[in-house]
PDB file of C-alpha atoms in Angstrom:
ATOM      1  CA  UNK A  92     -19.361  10.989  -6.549  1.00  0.00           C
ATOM      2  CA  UNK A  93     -22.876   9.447  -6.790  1.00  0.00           C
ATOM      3  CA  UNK A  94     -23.761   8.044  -9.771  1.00  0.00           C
ATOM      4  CA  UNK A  95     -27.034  10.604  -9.745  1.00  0.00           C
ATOM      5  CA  UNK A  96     -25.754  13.820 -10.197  1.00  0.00           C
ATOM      6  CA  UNK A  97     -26.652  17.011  -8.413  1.00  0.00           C
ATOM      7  CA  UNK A  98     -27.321  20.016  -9.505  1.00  0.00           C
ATOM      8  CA  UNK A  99     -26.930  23.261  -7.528  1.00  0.00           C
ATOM      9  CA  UNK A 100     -28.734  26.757  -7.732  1.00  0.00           C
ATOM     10  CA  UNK A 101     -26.370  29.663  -8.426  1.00  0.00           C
ATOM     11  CA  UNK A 102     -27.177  32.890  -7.894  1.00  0.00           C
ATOM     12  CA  UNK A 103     -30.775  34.014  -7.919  1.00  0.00           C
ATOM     13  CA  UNK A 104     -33.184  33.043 -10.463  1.00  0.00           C
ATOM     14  CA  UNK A 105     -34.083  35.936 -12.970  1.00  0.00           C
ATOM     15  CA  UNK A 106     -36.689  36.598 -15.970  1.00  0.00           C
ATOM     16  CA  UNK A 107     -33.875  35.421 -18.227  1.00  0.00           C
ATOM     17  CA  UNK A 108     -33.992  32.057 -16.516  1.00  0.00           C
ATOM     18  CA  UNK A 109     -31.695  30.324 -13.769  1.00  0.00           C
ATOM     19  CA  UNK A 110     -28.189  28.916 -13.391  1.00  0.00           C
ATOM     20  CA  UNK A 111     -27.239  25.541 -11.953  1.00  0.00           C
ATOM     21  CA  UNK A 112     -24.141  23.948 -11.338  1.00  0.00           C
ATOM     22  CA  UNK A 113     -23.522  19.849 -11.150  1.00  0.00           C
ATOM     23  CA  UNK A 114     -21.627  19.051  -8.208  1.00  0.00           C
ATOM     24  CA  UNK A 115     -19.093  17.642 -10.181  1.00  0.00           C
ATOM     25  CA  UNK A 116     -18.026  20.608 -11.561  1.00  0.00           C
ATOM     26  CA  UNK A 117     -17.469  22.090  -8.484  1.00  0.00           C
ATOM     27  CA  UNK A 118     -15.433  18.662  -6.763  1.00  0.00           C
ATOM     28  CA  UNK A 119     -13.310  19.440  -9.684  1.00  0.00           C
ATOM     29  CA  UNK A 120     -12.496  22.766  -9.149  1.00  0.00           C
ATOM     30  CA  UNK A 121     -12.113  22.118  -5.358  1.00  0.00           C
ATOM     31  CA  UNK A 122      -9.875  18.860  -6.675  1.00  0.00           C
ATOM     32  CA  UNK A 123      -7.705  21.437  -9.170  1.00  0.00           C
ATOM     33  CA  UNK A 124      -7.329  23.938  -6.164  1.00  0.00           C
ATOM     34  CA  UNK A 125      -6.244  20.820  -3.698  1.00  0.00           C
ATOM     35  CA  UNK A 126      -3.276  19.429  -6.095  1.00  0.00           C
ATOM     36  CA  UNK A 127      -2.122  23.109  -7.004  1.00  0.00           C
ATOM     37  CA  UNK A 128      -1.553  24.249  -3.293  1.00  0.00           C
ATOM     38  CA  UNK A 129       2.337  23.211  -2.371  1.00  0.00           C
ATOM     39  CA  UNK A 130       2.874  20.764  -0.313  1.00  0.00           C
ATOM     40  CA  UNK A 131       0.253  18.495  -1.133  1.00  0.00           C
ATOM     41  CA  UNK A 132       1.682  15.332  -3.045  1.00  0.00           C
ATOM     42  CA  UNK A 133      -1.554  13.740  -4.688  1.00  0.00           C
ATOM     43  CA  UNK A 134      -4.997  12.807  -3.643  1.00  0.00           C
ATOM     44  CA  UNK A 135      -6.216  10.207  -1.667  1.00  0.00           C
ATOM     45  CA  UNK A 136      -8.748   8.013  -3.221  1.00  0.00           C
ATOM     46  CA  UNK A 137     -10.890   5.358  -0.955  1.00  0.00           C
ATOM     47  CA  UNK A 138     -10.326   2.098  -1.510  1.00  0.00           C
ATOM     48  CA  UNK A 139     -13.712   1.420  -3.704  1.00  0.00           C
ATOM     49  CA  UNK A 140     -12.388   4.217  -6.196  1.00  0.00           C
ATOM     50  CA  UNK A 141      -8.656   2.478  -6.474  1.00  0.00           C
ATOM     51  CA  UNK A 142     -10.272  -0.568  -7.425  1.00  0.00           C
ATOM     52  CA  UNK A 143     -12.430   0.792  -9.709  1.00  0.00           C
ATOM     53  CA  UNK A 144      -9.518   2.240 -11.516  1.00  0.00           C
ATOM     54  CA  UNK A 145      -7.920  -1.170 -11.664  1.00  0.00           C
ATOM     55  CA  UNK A 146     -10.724  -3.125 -13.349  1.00  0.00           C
ATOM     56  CA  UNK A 147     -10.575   0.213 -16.241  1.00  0.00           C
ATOM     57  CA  UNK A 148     -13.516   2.831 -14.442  1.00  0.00           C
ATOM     58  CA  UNK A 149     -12.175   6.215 -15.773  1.00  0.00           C
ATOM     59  CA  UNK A 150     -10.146   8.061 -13.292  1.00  0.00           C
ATOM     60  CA  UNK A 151     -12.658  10.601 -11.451  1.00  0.00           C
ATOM     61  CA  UNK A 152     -10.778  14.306 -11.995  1.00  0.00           C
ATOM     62  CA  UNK A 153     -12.439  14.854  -8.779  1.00  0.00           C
ATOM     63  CA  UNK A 154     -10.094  12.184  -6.859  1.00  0.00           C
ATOM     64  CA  UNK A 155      -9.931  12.795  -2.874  1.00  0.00           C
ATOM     65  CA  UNK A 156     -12.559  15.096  -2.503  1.00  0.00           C
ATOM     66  CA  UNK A 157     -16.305  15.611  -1.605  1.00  0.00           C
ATOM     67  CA  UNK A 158     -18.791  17.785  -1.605  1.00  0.00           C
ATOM     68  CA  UNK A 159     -22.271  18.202  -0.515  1.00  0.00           C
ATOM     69  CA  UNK A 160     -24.841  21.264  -0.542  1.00  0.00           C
ATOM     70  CA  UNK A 161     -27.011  22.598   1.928  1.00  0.00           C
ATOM     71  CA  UNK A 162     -30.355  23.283   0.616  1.00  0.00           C
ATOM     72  CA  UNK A 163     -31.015  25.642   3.792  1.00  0.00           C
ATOM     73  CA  UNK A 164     -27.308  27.536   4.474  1.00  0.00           C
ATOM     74  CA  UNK A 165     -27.004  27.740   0.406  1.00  0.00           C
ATOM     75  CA  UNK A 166     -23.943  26.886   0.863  1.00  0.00           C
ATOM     76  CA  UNK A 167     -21.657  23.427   0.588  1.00  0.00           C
ATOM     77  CA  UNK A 168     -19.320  21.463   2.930  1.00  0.00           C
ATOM     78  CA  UNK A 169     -16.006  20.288   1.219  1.00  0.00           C
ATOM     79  CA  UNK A 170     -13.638  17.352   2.359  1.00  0.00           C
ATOM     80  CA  UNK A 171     -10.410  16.964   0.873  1.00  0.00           C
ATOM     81  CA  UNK A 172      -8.025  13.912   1.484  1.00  0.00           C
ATOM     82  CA  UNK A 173      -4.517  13.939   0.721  1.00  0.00           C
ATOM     83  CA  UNK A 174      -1.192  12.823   0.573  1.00  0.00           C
ATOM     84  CA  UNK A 175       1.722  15.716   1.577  1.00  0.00           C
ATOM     85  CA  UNK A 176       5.351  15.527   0.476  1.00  0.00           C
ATOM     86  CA  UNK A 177       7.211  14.503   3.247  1.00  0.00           C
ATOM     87  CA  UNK A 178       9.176  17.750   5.008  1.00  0.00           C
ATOM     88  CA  UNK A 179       5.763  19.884   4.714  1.00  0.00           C
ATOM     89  CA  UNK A 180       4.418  21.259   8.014  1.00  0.00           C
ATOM     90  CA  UNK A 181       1.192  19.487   7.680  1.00  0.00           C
ATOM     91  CA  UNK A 182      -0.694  22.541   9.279  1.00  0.00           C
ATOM     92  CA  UNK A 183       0.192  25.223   7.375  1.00  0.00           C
ATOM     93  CA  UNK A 184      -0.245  22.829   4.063  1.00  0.00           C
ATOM     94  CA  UNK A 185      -4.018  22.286   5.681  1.00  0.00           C
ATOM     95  CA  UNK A 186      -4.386  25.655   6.240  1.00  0.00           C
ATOM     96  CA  UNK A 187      -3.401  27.098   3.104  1.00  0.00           C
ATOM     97  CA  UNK A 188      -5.517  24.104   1.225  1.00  0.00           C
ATOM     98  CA  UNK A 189      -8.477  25.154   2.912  1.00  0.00           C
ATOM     99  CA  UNK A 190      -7.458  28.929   1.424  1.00  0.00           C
ATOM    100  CA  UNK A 191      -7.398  27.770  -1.388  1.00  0.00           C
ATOM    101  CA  UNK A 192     -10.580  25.202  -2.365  1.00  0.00           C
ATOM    102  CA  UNK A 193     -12.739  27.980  -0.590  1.00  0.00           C
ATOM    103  CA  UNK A 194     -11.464  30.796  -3.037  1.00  0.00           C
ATOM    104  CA  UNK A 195     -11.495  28.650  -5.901  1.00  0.00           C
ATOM    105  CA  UNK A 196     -14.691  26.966  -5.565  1.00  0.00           C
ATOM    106  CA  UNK A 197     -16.320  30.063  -4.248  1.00  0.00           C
ATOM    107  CA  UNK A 198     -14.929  32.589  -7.042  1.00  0.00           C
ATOM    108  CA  UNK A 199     -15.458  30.181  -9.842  1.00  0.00           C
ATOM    109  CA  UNK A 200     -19.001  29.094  -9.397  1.00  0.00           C
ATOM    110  CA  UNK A 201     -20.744  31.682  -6.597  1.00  0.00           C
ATOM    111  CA  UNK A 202     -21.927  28.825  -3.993  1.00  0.00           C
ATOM    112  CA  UNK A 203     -20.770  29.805  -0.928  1.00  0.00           C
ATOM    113  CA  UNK A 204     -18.223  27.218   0.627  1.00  0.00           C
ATOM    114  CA  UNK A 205     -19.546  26.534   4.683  1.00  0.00           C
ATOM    115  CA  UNK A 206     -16.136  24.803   5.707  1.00  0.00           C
ATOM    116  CA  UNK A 207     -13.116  22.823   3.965  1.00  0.00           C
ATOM    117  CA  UNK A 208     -12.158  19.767   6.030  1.00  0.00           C
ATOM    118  CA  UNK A 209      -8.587  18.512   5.580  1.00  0.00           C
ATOM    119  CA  UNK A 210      -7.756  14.621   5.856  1.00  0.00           C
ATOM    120  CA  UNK A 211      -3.849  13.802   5.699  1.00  0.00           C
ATOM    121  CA  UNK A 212      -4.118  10.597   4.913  1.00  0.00           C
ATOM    122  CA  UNK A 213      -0.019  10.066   4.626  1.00  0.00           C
ATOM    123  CA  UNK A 214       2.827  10.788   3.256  1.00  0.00           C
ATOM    124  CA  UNK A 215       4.910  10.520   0.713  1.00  0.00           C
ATOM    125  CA  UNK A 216       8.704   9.958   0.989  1.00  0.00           C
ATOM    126  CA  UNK A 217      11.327  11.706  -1.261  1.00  0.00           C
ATOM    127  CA  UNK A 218      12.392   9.679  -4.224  1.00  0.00           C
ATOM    128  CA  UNK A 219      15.799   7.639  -3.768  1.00  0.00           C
TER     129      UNK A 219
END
């Protein structure tokens, strides 16, 4: 996440006034969604945010995921990056992730979700 935030329109403005929704609320509700679908073993963070964590930046609830809006489709573009638990079918964990930040992000806040792309960025191996 940027350190300016965004804030997105929801829904159309009325006479009572209008509703907008920072983007970080919604990469944390697509970040929830991502670590409650089975399969998936944690979030990949990039390198910058790992370090970050090291030298004591707070841990970003929105780990392995972003999100941008689209002033003109209305609607945003979410990328999640994981890690799976090793023995998942790495398709039908993708699939069912994509399922499942769409309906979240998309039931929770009203901003239509244009696509979920999936990044397996490895795996994790059973514990000995």
């Amino acid at each position: 996440m940027s350190d300016v935030k965004e804030y997105w329109p929801c829904g159309e403005d009325s006479p009572e006034g209008n509703i907008r929704i920072s983007e970080d609320v919604a990469a944390s509700i697509a970040a929830i969604a991502m670590c409650e679908t089975e399969g998936v073993a944690a979030p990949a963070a990039s390198m910058g945010a790992e370090i970050s964590e090291m030298l004591g930046a707070r841990r970003s609830l929105a780990r392995g995921v972003k999100i941008s809006f689209d002033e003109e489709s209305q609607g945003c573009a979410v990328l999640c990056s994981v890690i799976l638990q090793y023995g998942s079918s790495v398709t039908e964990v993708a699939r069912n992730l994509q399922k499942n930040v769409k309906n979240a992000v998309e039931s929770m806040t009203g901003i239509r979700v244009a696509g979920v792309d999936v990044q397996v960025n490895g795996i994790q191996l059973p514990k000995k």
